[in-house]
Coordinates of C-alpha atoms and ligand atoms in Angstrom, one line a residue:
Chain A
M1 CA 0.0 -0.4 -0.2
S2 CA 1.2 3.3 -0.9
N3 CA 0.1 5.6 1.9
S4 CA 0.6 3.0 4.7
V5 CA 0.3 4.3 8.5
L6 CA 0.7 1.5 10.2
S7 CA 2.4 -1.9 9.4
V8 CA 2.4 -5.3 11.3
R9 CA 4.6 -8.0 9.9
N10 CA 4.7 -11.8 11.0
A11 CA 3.3 -11.1 14.5
V12 CA 3.2 -14.2 16.3
K13 CA 2.0 -14.4 19.9
R14 CA 1.2 -17.9 21.9
Y15 CA -0.5 -18.3 24.9
G16 CA 0.4 -21.5 25.9
P17 CA -0.3 -24.1 23.3
V18 CA -3.1 -21.6 21.6
R19 CA -1.7 -19.6 18.6
A20 CA -3.3 -16.2 19.2
L21 CA -1.5 -14.5 16.7
D22 CA -0.1 -17.0 13.9
D23 CA 2.3 -14.9 11.7
V24 CA 0.0 -12.3 10.5
S25 CA 1.0 -9.4 8.2
L26 CA -0.9 -6.9 7.7
E27 CA -0.5 -2.8 6.0
I28 CA -3.3 -0.4 6.9
G29 CA -3.8 3.0 5.2
D30 CA -3.7 6.7 6.0
G31 CA -7.3 7.3 6.9
E32 CA -8.6 4.1 6.0
F33 CA -11.8 2.6 7.8
L34 CA -10.2 -1.2 8.2
T35 CA -12.5 -3.7 10.2
L36 CA -10.8 -7.1 12.2
L37 CA -13.7 -9.6 11.9
G38 CA -13.7 -12.9 13.1
P39 CA -15.6 -15.5 15.6
S40 CA -15.0 -15.3 19.2
G41 CA -11.3 -16.5 20.0
S42 CA -10.2 -15.8 16.6
G43 CA -7.1 -13.7 17.6
K44 CA -8.8 -9.8 17.0
T45 CA -8.4 -8.7 20.6
T46 CA -4.8 -9.7 20.8
L47 CA -4.0 -8.1 17.4
L48 CA -5.5 -4.7 18.5
T49 CA -3.8 -5.0 21.9
A50 CA -0.2 -5.6 20.1
I51 CA -1.3 -2.6 17.8
A52 CA -1.9 -0.7 21.2
G53 CA 1.1 -2.2 23.0
F54 CA -0.7 -4.0 25.4
T55 CA 0.2 -7.3 24.3
E56 CA 4.0 -8.3 23.9
L57 CA 4.8 -9.8 20.8
D58 CA 6.6 -13.3 20.6
S59 CA 7.7 -12.0 17.5
G60 CA 7.4 -9.6 14.6
S61 CA 7.3 -6.2 14.5
L62 CA 5.1 -3.2 14.1
S63 CA 6.0 -0.1 12.7
L64 CA 4.0 3.4 12.5
R65 CA 5.0 5.4 9.3
G66 CA 8.4 3.4 8.6
T67 CA 8.9 3.8 12.4
D68 CA 9.9 0.7 14.6
I69 CA 7.6 0.9 17.6
T70 CA 7.9 -3.1 18.1
G71 CA 9.1 -1.9 21.8
Q72 CA 7.1 1.0 22.6
T73 CA 5.1 1.6 25.7
P74 CA 1.1 2.0 25.0
D75 CA 1.5 5.8 26.2
K76 CA 4.0 6.9 24.3
R77 CA 1.9 5.3 20.9
N78 CA -0.5 8.1 20.6
F79 CA -3.2 5.8 19.3
G80 CA -7.1 6.1 21.0
M81 CA -8.2 3.2 21.9
V82 CA -11.9 2.4 23.1
F83 CA -12.0 -0.5 24.9
Q84 CA -14.8 -3.4 24.8
G85 CA -17.0 -2.4 28.0
Y86 CA -15.7 1.3 27.5
A87 CA -13.4 1.5 30.7
L88 CA -14.2 4.8 31.4
F89 CA -13.0 6.2 34.8
P90 CA -15.6 5.6 37.7
N91 CA -14.4 8.2 39.8
M92 CA -14.2 10.9 37.0
T93 CA -16.7 12.8 35.5
V94 CA -17.4 12.5 31.5
A95 CA -15.8 15.8 31.0
G96 CA -12.9 15.0 33.2
N97 CA -12.8 11.5 31.5
I98 CA -12.2 13.8 28.2
A99 CA -9.4 16.1 29.8
F100 CA -7.5 13.1 31.2
P101 CA -5.9 12.4 28.1
L102 CA -4.9 16.6 27.5
K103 CA -4.1 16.9 31.3
V104 CA -1.4 14.3 30.7
R105 CA 0.0 15.8 27.8
K106 CA 0.0 19.2 30.0
W107 CA -2.1 21.3 28.0
N108 CA -3.3 25.0 29.6
S109 CA -6.6 24.4 31.5
S110 CA -8.2 27.1 28.6
D111 CA -7.6 24.5 25.6
I112 CA -8.4 21.9 27.7
N113 CA -11.9 23.3 28.1
T114 CA -12.1 24.5 24.8
R115 CA -11.3 20.7 23.7
V116 CA -13.4 19.2 25.8
A117 CA -16.3 21.2 24.7
E118 CA -15.6 20.5 21.4
C119 CA -15.7 16.5 21.8
L120 CA -18.5 17.0 23.8
A121 CA -20.5 18.3 20.7
L122 CA -18.7 16.0 18.1
V123 CA -20.6 13.0 20.5
Q124 CA -23.6 15.2 21.3
M125 CA -23.1 14.9 24.7
E126 CA -23.0 18.5 25.9
K127 CA -25.7 18.3 28.4
Y128 CA -23.8 15.6 30.2
A129 CA -20.5 17.3 31.3
D130 CA -20.9 16.7 35.0
R131 CA -22.5 13.5 35.3
L132 CA -20.4 10.2 36.3
P133 CA -20.2 6.9 34.2
S134 CA -22.3 5.3 36.2
Q135 CA -24.9 7.7 35.8
L136 CA -25.0 7.1 31.8
S137 CA -26.8 4.4 29.6
G138 CA -24.7 1.8 27.7
G139 CA -24.9 4.3 24.7
Q140 CA -24.0 7.1 26.4
Q141 CA -20.9 5.7 28.0
Q142 CA -19.8 4.5 24.4
R143 CA -20.0 8.2 23.1
V144 CA -18.0 9.6 26.1
A145 CA -15.2 6.7 25.5
L146 CA -15.3 7.9 22.2
A147 CA -14.8 11.6 22.7
R148 CA -12.4 10.8 25.3
A149 CA -10.1 8.8 22.6
L150 CA -10.2 11.3 20.2
S151 CA -10.0 14.5 22.0
F152 CA -5.9 14.4 22.2
R153 CA -6.4 14.1 17.9
P154 CA -4.8 10.5 17.4
S155 CA -3.7 9.6 14.4
V156 CA -5.0 6.2 14.8
L157 CA -8.1 4.8 16.2
L158 CA -8.3 1.4 17.9
L159 CA -12.3 -0.1 18.7
D160 CA -12.7 -2.9 20.3
E161 CA -16.1 -4.2 19.6
P162 CA -17.6 -1.0 20.9
L163 CA -21.3 -1.7 19.9
S164 CA -21.7 -5.2 21.0
A165 CA -23.1 -4.6 24.3
L166 CA -25.6 -2.2 22.5
D167 CA -29.3 -3.2 21.3
K168 CA -29.8 -3.6 18.2
K169 CA -31.6 -0.3 17.0
L170 CA -28.8 1.7 18.8
R171 CA -26.3 -0.2 17.2
A172 CA -27.4 0.8 13.7
D173 CA -27.6 4.3 14.9
L174 CA -24.0 4.3 16.5
Q175 CA -22.5 2.2 13.1
W176 CA -24.2 5.5 10.7
E177 CA -22.6 7.7 13.5
L178 CA -19.3 6.3 13.6
K179 CA -19.1 6.4 10.0
D180 CA -19.5 9.9 9.8
L181 CA -17.5 10.8 12.1
H182 CA -14.4 8.6 10.4
R183 CA -15.4 10.6 7.2
Q184 CA -15.0 13.7 9.0
L185 CA -12.3 13.3 11.3
G186 CA -10.1 11.7 8.6
V187 CA -8.5 9.4 11.5
T188 CA -7.4 6.0 10.7
F189 CA -10.2 3.4 11.8
I190 CA -8.9 0.1 13.0
Y191 CA -12.5 -1.6 14.2
V192 CA -12.8 -5.1 15.9
T193 CA -16.2 -6.7 15.6
H194 CA -17.8 -10.4 15.3
D195 CA -20.8 -9.1 13.8
Q196 CA -20.7 -9.3 10.1
D197 CA -23.5 -7.0 9.3
E198 CA -21.9 -4.4 11.0
A199 CA -18.4 -5.2 9.2
L200 CA -19.6 -5.1 5.6
S201 CA -21.9 -1.9 6.5
M202 CA -18.7 0.3 7.8
S203 CA -15.8 -0.9 6.6
D204 CA -13.3 0.3 3.7
R205 CA -11.4 -3.0 4.3
I206 CA -12.2 -6.3 5.9
V207 CA -9.5 -8.8 7.6
I208 CA -11.1 -12.2 8.1
L209 CA -9.4 -14.0 11.1
K210 CA -9.3 -17.7 12.2
D211 CA -7.5 -19.2 14.8
G212 CA -4.9 -16.6 14.7
S213 CA -4.5 -16.4 11.4
I214 CA -5.9 -14.0 8.2
Q215 CA -8.0 -15.8 6.0
Q216 CA -8.3 -13.3 3.5
I217 CA -8.2 -9.1 2.8
G218 CA -10.5 -7.2 1.0
G219 CA -13.2 -4.7 0.6
P220 CA -16.8 -5.8 1.7
G221 CA -18.0 -6.4 -1.8
E222 CA -15.3 -8.0 -2.7
L223 CA -15.1 -10.5 0.1
Y224 CA -19.0 -11.2 -0.1
N225 CA -18.7 -11.6 -4.1
A226 CA -15.2 -13.1 -4.2
P227 CA -14.7 -15.2 -1.0
R228 CA -11.4 -17.1 -1.4
T229 CA -11.9 -20.1 1.7
P230 CA -15.2 -22.2 2.5
F231 CA -14.9 -20.2 6.0
V232 CA -14.7 -16.4 4.4
A233 CA -17.9 -17.9 2.2
D234 CA -19.6 -19.1 5.4
F235 CA -18.9 -16.5 8.4
L236 CA -19.5 -13.5 6.1
G237 CA -23.3 -14.1 4.6
K238 CA -25.0 -17.2 4.2
S239 CA -23.7 -19.5 1.4
N240 CA -24.5 -22.8 -0.3
F241 CA -21.6 -24.8 -1.1
I242 CA -21.4 -27.3 -4.2
E243 CA -18.5 -30.0 -4.6
A244 CA -17.9 -30.1 -8.6
E245 CA -15.8 -31.6 -11.2
V246 CA -14.3 -29.5 -13.9
T247 CA -15.3 -30.9 -16.9
G248 CA -13.5 -28.5 -19.2
G249 CA -13.9 -25.3 -20.7
A250 CA -11.8 -22.4 -20.7
P251 CA -11.2 -18.9 -18.4
G252 CA -14.6 -17.4 -18.5
A253 CA -16.6 -20.0 -19.1
V254 CA -15.5 -23.5 -17.1
Q255 CA -17.8 -26.4 -17.6
C256 CA -18.5 -28.0 -14.2
A257 CA -20.5 -31.2 -13.2
A258 CA -22.3 -31.9 -9.9
G259 CA -25.1 -34.1 -8.4
G260 CA -25.8 -35.3 -11.8
E261 CA -26.1 -31.9 -13.5
S262 CA -23.8 -29.3 -15.2
F263 CA -23.1 -25.7 -15.5
T264 CA -20.8 -23.1 -16.7
V265 CA -19.1 -21.3 -14.3
A266 CA -17.7 -17.6 -15.4
S267 CA -14.6 -17.7 -13.7
A268 CA -11.1 -15.8 -14.5
A269 CA -9.0 -18.5 -13.8
A270 CA -9.9 -22.0 -15.1
P271 CA -8.7 -24.9 -13.0
A272 CA -7.3 -27.8 -14.4
T273 CA -9.9 -30.6 -16.3
G274 CA -10.6 -33.4 -14.3
S275 CA -10.1 -31.4 -10.7
R276 CA -12.8 -31.5 -8.2
R277 CA -13.4 -28.4 -6.4
K278 CA -15.6 -26.5 -4.1
L279 CA -17.9 -23.9 -5.0
A280 CA -19.7 -21.1 -3.3
L281 CA -23.4 -19.7 -4.3
R282 CA -24.9 -17.1 -2.6
P283 CA -28.5 -18.0 -2.0
E284 CA -29.9 -14.5 -3.3
R285 CA -28.2 -15.6 -6.7
V286 CA -30.5 -18.6 -6.8
R287 CA -33.7 -18.3 -8.7
I288 CA -36.7 -19.9 -8.4
G289 CA -39.4 -20.5 -10.4
A290 CA -42.2 -22.8 -11.8
P291 CA -41.3 -26.0 -13.3
G292 CA -39.5 -25.9 -16.3
A293 CA -38.6 -22.3 -16.2
E294 CA -35.4 -23.1 -14.7
A295 CA -32.5 -25.5 -15.6
F296 CA -32.9 -27.8 -12.7
T297 CA -36.2 -29.2 -11.3
G298 CA -36.6 -29.6 -7.4
Q299 CA -38.7 -29.9 -4.8
V300 CA -39.8 -27.2 -1.4
R301 CA -38.7 -28.6 1.4
Q302 CA -38.9 -25.6 4.0
L303 CA -40.2 -22.0 4.0
S304 CA -39.4 -19.3 6.0
Y305 CA -41.1 -15.9 6.2
L306 CA -38.1 -13.1 6.9
G307 CA -39.9 -9.8 5.9
E308 CA -38.6 -8.3 3.0
R309 CA -37.1 -11.6 2.0
A310 CA -38.1 -15.2 2.1
H311 CA -35.9 -18.4 2.6
V312 CA -36.6 -21.3 1.0
I313 CA -34.6 -24.8 1.3
V314 CA -34.9 -26.6 -1.9
T315 CA -33.9 -30.2 -2.3
H316 CA -32.7 -31.3 -5.6
P317 CA -32.0 -35.4 -6.0
G318 CA -28.2 -35.0 -6.9
L319 CA -27.1 -31.7 -5.3
G320 CA -28.7 -31.8 -1.8
E321 CA -30.2 -28.9 -0.1
I322 CA -30.1 -25.5 -1.7
L323 CA -31.0 -22.2 0.0
V324 CA -32.7 -19.6 -2.0
S325 CA -33.1 -16.4 -0.8
C326 CA -35.9 -14.1 -2.8
P327 CA -37.6 -10.7 -2.6
T328 CA -41.2 -11.2 -1.2
W329 CA -42.6 -9.0 -3.5
K330 CA -41.3 -10.5 -6.4
A331 CA -42.8 -13.1 -8.4
G332 CA -46.1 -14.8 -8.0
I333 CA -45.3 -17.9 -6.4
T334 CA -45.9 -19.2 -3.2
P335 CA -43.6 -22.3 -2.7
E336 CA -45.5 -24.6 -0.4
P337 CA -43.3 -27.4 1.4
G338 CA -43.4 -29.7 -1.0
L339 CA -44.0 -27.9 -4.2
G340 CA -42.2 -29.2 -7.6
V341 CA -40.2 -25.9 -8.7
S342 CA -37.1 -25.2 -10.9
F343 CA -34.3 -23.3 -10.1
G344 CA -31.1 -21.9 -11.6
W345 CA -28.4 -19.3 -11.2
D346 CA -26.1 -17.2 -13.8
S347 CA -23.0 -18.1 -14.6
D348 CA -21.1 -15.7 -12.8
A349 CA -23.3 -16.8 -9.4
C350 CA -20.7 -19.8 -8.5
V351 CA -17.3 -18.9 -7.1
F352 CA -14.5 -21.3 -6.8
L353 CA -12.9 -21.9 -3.5
E354 CA -9.6 -23.2 -2.4
D355 CA -9.4 -26.0 0.1
A356 CA -9.3 -24.9 3.3
Chain B
M1 CA -41.8 -30.5 62.9
H2 CA -41.3 -30.5 66.8
N3 CA -37.9 -31.7 66.5
R4 CA -36.9 -28.9 64.1
S5 CA -38.6 -26.3 66.4
F6 CA -36.1 -28.2 69.3
F7 CA -33.2 -27.8 67.3
R8 CA -34.0 -24.1 66.7
I9 CA -34.2 -23.2 70.2
F10 CA -31.3 -25.0 70.8
M11 CA -29.1 -23.2 68.3
Q12 CA -30.5 -20.0 69.1
T13 CA -29.6 -20.7 72.9
G14 CA -26.4 -22.3 72.0
A15 CA -25.2 -19.1 69.9
W16 CA -27.0 -16.2 72.5
L17 CA -24.6 -17.9 75.6
I18 CA -21.5 -18.1 73.3
L19 CA -21.7 -14.3 72.5
A20 CA -22.5 -13.4 75.9
F21 CA -19.6 -15.5 77.0
L22 CA -17.6 -13.5 74.6
L23 CA -19.3 -9.9 75.5
L24 CA -19.6 -10.2 79.2
P25 CA -16.0 -10.3 80.5
M26 CA -15.8 -7.1 77.9
L27 CA -18.9 -5.5 79.8
V28 CA -17.9 -6.6 83.5
V29 CA -15.2 -3.8 83.5
I30 CA -18.3 -1.3 83.2
P31 CA -19.5 -1.6 86.0
V32 CA -16.6 -1.8 88.1
S33 CA -15.3 1.3 86.2
L34 CA -18.2 3.0 87.9
T35 CA -17.3 1.4 91.4
D36 CA -17.8 4.2 94.7
K37 CA -14.7 2.1 96.2
S38 CA -11.1 2.7 95.8
Y39 CA -10.1 -1.4 94.6
I40 CA -11.3 -3.2 92.3
S41 CA -15.5 -4.2 92.6
L42 CA -18.7 -3.9 91.9
P43 CA -20.1 -0.6 92.7
Q44 CA -22.1 -1.3 96.1
D45 CA -23.3 2.2 97.8
G46 CA -23.4 3.8 94.2
L47 CA -22.4 5.0 91.3
S48 CA -18.9 7.1 90.9
M49 CA -17.2 8.7 88.1
Q50 CA -14.1 9.0 90.3
H51 CA -12.1 6.4 88.7
Y52 CA -13.0 8.9 85.0
T53 CA -12.2 11.8 86.5
N54 CA -8.7 10.1 87.9
Y55 CA -7.8 9.0 84.4
F56 CA -8.3 12.4 82.6
T57 CA -6.4 14.6 85.3
S58 CA -3.7 11.8 85.7
A59 CA -0.7 12.5 83.4
E60 CA 0.9 9.8 83.4
W61 CA -2.6 7.7 81.9
L62 CA -2.9 10.5 79.7
W63 CA 0.7 10.6 78.4
A64 CA 0.3 6.9 77.8
T65 CA -3.1 7.4 75.7
G66 CA -1.2 10.0 73.6
T67 CA 1.5 7.5 72.7
S68 CA -0.7 4.7 71.8
L69 CA -2.6 7.4 69.5
F70 CA 0.6 8.4 68.4
I71 CA 1.9 5.0 67.3
G72 CA -1.7 3.9 66.0
V73 CA -1.6 6.7 63.7
G74 CA 2.1 6.3 62.6
V75 CA 1.2 2.5 62.3
A76 CA -1.8 3.4 60.2
L77 CA -0.2 5.5 58.0
C78 CA 3.0 3.2 57.4
A79 CA 0.8 0.2 56.8
T80 CA -1.5 1.5 54.6
V81 CA 1.2 3.1 52.3
L82 CA 3.1 -0.1 52.5
G83 CA 0.2 -2.4 52.7
T84 CA -1.3 -0.9 49.4
A85 CA 1.9 -0.5 47.5
F86 CA 2.3 -4.4 48.0
A87 CA -1.3 -4.8 46.9
I88 CA -1.4 -2.9 44.1
G89 CA 2.1 -4.3 42.8
C90 CA 0.6 -7.8 43.1
W91 CA -2.8 -6.8 41.0
F92 CA -0.4 -5.3 38.1
L93 CA 1.3 -8.5 37.9
S94 CA -1.2 -11.4 38.9
D95 CA 1.2 -14.4 38.3
R96 CA 2.6 -17.1 40.0
M97 CA 5.1 -15.3 41.7
S98 CA 2.7 -12.3 42.9
T99 CA 0.1 -15.1 44.4
I100 CA 3.4 -16.7 46.5
A101 CA 3.9 -13.0 47.4
R102 CA 0.2 -12.6 49.1
W103 CA 0.2 -15.3 51.0
I104 CA 4.1 -14.8 52.5
L105 CA 2.4 -11.2 53.8
I106 CA -0.4 -13.1 55.4
T107 CA 2.1 -15.4 57.7
P108 CA 2.3 -12.4 60.4
I109 CA -1.6 -13.3 61.1
L110 CA -0.3 -17.6 61.2
V111 CA 2.6 -16.6 63.6
P112 CA 1.5 -16.7 67.6
P113 CA 2.3 -13.5 68.4
V114 CA 5.2 -14.7 71.2
V115 CA 7.3 -16.3 68.5
Q116 CA 7.1 -12.8 66.6
S117 CA 7.6 -10.8 70.0
L118 CA 11.0 -12.7 70.6
G119 CA 12.0 -12.3 67.0
F120 CA 11.4 -8.7 67.3
Y121 CA 13.2 -8.3 70.6
R122 CA 16.4 -10.1 68.9
F123 CA 16.4 -8.4 65.9
W124 CA 15.7 -5.0 67.4
V125 CA 18.4 -5.4 69.4
Q126 CA 21.0 -5.4 66.8
L127 CA 19.4 -2.6 65.2
G128 CA 19.0 -0.8 68.4
L129 CA 15.5 0.1 68.2
I130 CA 14.8 -1.1 72.0
D131 CA 12.2 1.0 73.7
T132 CA 11.9 3.5 70.8
Y133 CA 9.0 4.8 69.2
T134 CA 10.6 3.9 65.5
G135 CA 11.0 0.7 66.9
V136 CA 7.0 0.1 68.0
I137 CA 5.5 1.6 64.9
L138 CA 8.0 -0.8 62.9
A139 CA 6.7 -3.8 64.5
H140 CA 3.3 -3.1 64.7
T141 CA 3.4 -1.6 60.9
L142 CA 4.8 -5.4 60.1
L143 CA 1.9 -6.8 62.1
A144 CA -1.0 -4.6 60.4
L145 CA 0.5 -5.2 57.1
P146 CA -1.7 -7.9 56.6
Y147 CA -4.9 -6.2 57.0
V148 CA -4.0 -3.9 55.0
S149 CA -3.3 -5.5 52.0
I150 CA -6.1 -8.0 52.1
S151 CA -8.9 -5.2 52.1
V152 CA -6.8 -3.5 49.4
F153 CA -6.8 -6.9 47.4
A154 CA -10.7 -7.0 47.9
A155 CA -11.1 -3.4 46.3
L156 CA -8.8 -4.0 43.9
A157 CA -10.7 -7.0 42.9
N158 CA -13.7 -5.0 41.3
L159 CA -11.4 -3.0 39.2
D160 CA -11.4 -4.2 35.4
R161 CA -8.2 -4.5 33.8
R162 CA -9.4 -2.1 31.2
I163 CA -9.1 1.0 33.2
P164 CA -5.3 1.5 33.8
Q165 CA -5.1 0.0 30.0
A166 CA -7.3 3.0 29.1
A167 CA -5.5 5.3 31.1
R168 CA -1.8 3.7 29.6
S169 CA -3.4 4.5 26.3
L170 CA -4.2 8.0 27.0
G171 CA -1.2 8.7 27.2
A172 CA -0.1 8.4 31.0
S173 CA 2.5 6.9 32.8
V174 CA 2.6 4.3 35.0
W175 CA 2.8 6.5 38.0
T176 CA 0.1 8.8 36.6
T177 CA -2.1 5.4 36.0
V178 CA -1.6 4.2 39.8
I179 CA -2.3 7.8 41.4
S180 CA -5.5 8.6 39.0
V181 CA -7.4 6.1 38.4
V182 CA -5.9 2.2 40.8
V183 CA -5.5 4.0 43.9
P184 CA -9.2 5.6 43.7
A185 CA -10.1 2.4 42.9
A186 CA -8.3 1.2 46.4
K187 CA -9.2 3.7 48.4
P188 CA -12.4 2.0 50.3
G189 CA -9.8 -0.8 51.2
M190 CA -7.3 1.6 52.4
M191 CA -9.6 3.1 54.8
A192 CA -10.6 -0.3 56.1
G193 CA -7.3 -1.1 56.1
A194 CA -6.0 2.1 58.0
I195 CA -8.9 1.8 60.5
F196 CA -7.7 -2.2 61.2
A197 CA -4.1 -1.2 61.8
F198 CA -4.9 1.8 64.1
I199 CA -7.1 -1.1 65.9
V200 CA -4.1 -3.6 65.7
S201 CA -1.9 -1.2 66.9
F202 CA -4.1 0.6 69.9
D203 CA -4.5 -2.8 71.1
E204 CA -1.3 -4.6 70.7
I205 CA 0.7 -5.7 74.1
V206 CA 2.9 -8.7 73.7
G207 CA 5.1 -6.9 71.4
V208 CA 5.5 -4.0 73.2
L209 CA 6.1 -5.5 76.6
F210 CA 9.3 -7.6 74.8
I211 CA 11.0 -4.4 72.5
T212 CA 10.3 -1.3 75.5
V213 CA 11.3 -0.8 78.7
R214 CA 10.5 3.0 80.5
N215 CA 11.2 5.4 77.5
V216 CA 8.2 3.8 75.8
Q217 CA 4.6 3.6 77.9
T218 CA 1.7 2.5 75.9
L219 CA -2.0 2.5 77.0
P220 CA -2.2 -1.6 77.1
K221 CA 1.3 -2.0 78.9
M222 CA 0.1 0.4 81.2
I223 CA -2.9 -1.3 82.0
W224 CA -0.9 -4.4 82.4
Q225 CA 1.4 -3.0 84.7
G226 CA -1.5 -1.5 86.6
I227 CA -3.3 -4.9 87.1
Q228 CA 0.2 -6.6 88.7
D229 CA 1.0 -3.4 90.9
N230 CA -1.9 -2.3 92.8
I231 CA -5.9 -2.7 91.9
D232 CA -7.0 0.8 91.0
P233 CA -9.9 1.1 89.5
T234 CA -8.7 3.4 87.0
I235 CA -7.8 0.4 85.1
A236 CA -11.7 -0.1 84.7
A237 CA -12.3 2.8 83.4
V238 CA -9.3 2.9 80.7
A239 CA -10.6 -0.5 79.6
T240 CA -13.9 0.8 79.1
V241 CA -12.7 4.5 77.1
L242 CA -10.2 2.1 74.9
T243 CA -13.2 -0.5 74.1
V244 CA -15.8 2.4 73.6
I245 CA -13.0 3.7 71.0
T246 CA -12.8 0.4 69.3
L247 CA -16.0 -0.2 68.6
V248 CA -16.2 3.4 67.3
L249 CA -13.6 2.6 64.7
M250 CA -14.8 -0.7 64.2
A251 CA -18.8 0.6 63.3
V252 CA -16.9 3.5 61.0
G253 CA -15.4 0.9 59.2
A254 CA -18.3 -1.5 58.6
L255 CA -20.4 1.8 57.6
R256 CA -17.9 2.8 55.3
K257 CA -17.7 -0.7 53.8
S258 CA -21.8 -0.8 53.3
Ligands
ADP1 N1 -4.2 -13.2 28.7 C1 -4.7 -14.5 27.7 N2 -3.9 -15.9 28.5 C2 -4.2 -17.0 27.8 N3 -5.1 -17.1 26.3 C3 -5.5 -16.1 26.3 C4 -5.2 -14.6 26.5 N4 -5.8 -13.7 26.0 C5 -6.1 -14.1 24.6 N5 -5.9 -15.9 25.2 C6 -6.6 -16.5 23.9 O1 -6.7 -16.0 22.6 C7 -7.1 -16.8 21.7 C8 -7.6 -15.4 20.7 O2 -8.2 -14.6 21.9 P1 -8.5 -13.1 21.6 O3 -8.0 -12.0 20.9 O4 -9.2 -12.6 23.0 O5 -9.6 -13.5 20.7 P2 -11.2 -12.3 20.1 O6 -11.3 -10.9 20.5 O7 -11.4 -12.8 18.6 O8 -12.3 -13.0 20.8 C9 -8.2 -17.1 22.6 O9 -8.2 -18.9 22.1 C10 -8.1 -16.9 23.8 O10 -8.5 -18.0 24.8
MG2 MG1 -12.1 -9.7 21.8

């Protein structure tokens, strides 16, 4: 990356037999919103705290704009951090919390007052300056933690599951606010979450972690549409998996056979003829229609209505169960369990996966 | 059903008897202190405050009281500073070594006072601390340390580890972090510990008997000597005052906790 702020090189961290970080290398761009996404225990917090300086790496290095910071203490790194559970100082007021990093940096008191007021306004908490953290709701505490981490104008902001303790509605609101704040301030955000929707909606780039190693890095669309491994395809949204045999064709139109059916996959890279490969197929890319309308014939096994969409499980004698997600306002069909239907997909809907 | 209520009555009676057994010797000094005779006895022809008057006008008794208060406050300060520093250090490390260190610090509670006092005596002779205020304060500080560190440990058990981390990430040095966020969290434990340390010192006699001669005269030591020399009921008055002070401090400690 041309304008990289922070680089992590070959980071390894073991806790006994557990490899919390297993050779992680990563470049983080200036002003980027980067999300670390993975299931619980995948090493997200470990990577974030290693960047912050709380976790000492067993090996590997960190550098900030080309300067090595591997051995630097957290107070010298000048990164803002929003902790899981907020970690507000219970003995200080909201204003006291926000002023803390400024006092530590020996700002004079009029500058501190101005900046605290600015930061309170930034997170719309002006009215709560004199409250104690224990007198605030979760969402308000979250805002104070954010203001405190931004008050000293850090170049990088680290956030560890900042929204995970909030209810769904509030989480959605704060997602928008965080995105606005990111655009407005131009600060680099490194954001940890285990929530795939949050990652998809907020990030410029997503790093997918599993068991301490990076599975794939890319933009939300790239990861969603071109997952490289079954883990990524499954973790980021839902996916159907098809074991297929490559029977011929060329790049752009690869011929595949699976479950007694044959179909074309529009893949730029053509795997060797005769090889067996796993394909990922997103449920919303599968079309469902009256018998004969689409390429394959199956039977509806189950239907679940989700409001704007419906999920239908269609069984096919060779391909097994295929999950289809279709808009409920479209098409006149009402798939009843047991109903015979046809289904199919465009040639660019399937993606070849690496074995992993 | 019948059996159960019998059992309950039995247990309750037992509990009250034990409580009375514990408290009565302490409470009996109150009537004795109010006796109208000039020797230790229960009041006969009426109550009298003469022994209290005697206590509050005797230079010797007041000096001993002052000494005990001075030593107690000194011990409370020293033990609180050291015990808190120890507890905070262990809290930050929180590994095997610190667990072992915690156990070692508690041993003064387990070792018999006589053995400990003998140790103080032998060691204090070499250091030239016999019969000095410093010597007594030091010895009492060692005895009081476990109480302080235990109560600070208890206070820090609720402190989220991310709070000092947050302070560090915001630019605070280790020292600033300790002062601005860890000590405030430890404060209730420090208060309770200081009160405990004061009481430990204020009531302590075995060590004082071993390591002081004439120069340092504490209140418990003077009561002890008073009982041996004469049978002046002033001792009962002093003991009553001492009990009341201890109870008040305990109550303050308990109230702070709740
Ligand atoms: N201080 C620690 N001691 C021992 N094991 C740890 C410690 N911190 C993390 N781990 C282990 O490292 C792995 C990664 O943990 P973590 O980074 O917290 O994951 P995440 O934040 O993705 O849930 C987990 O298996 C966890 O049990
Ligand atoms: Mg975590």
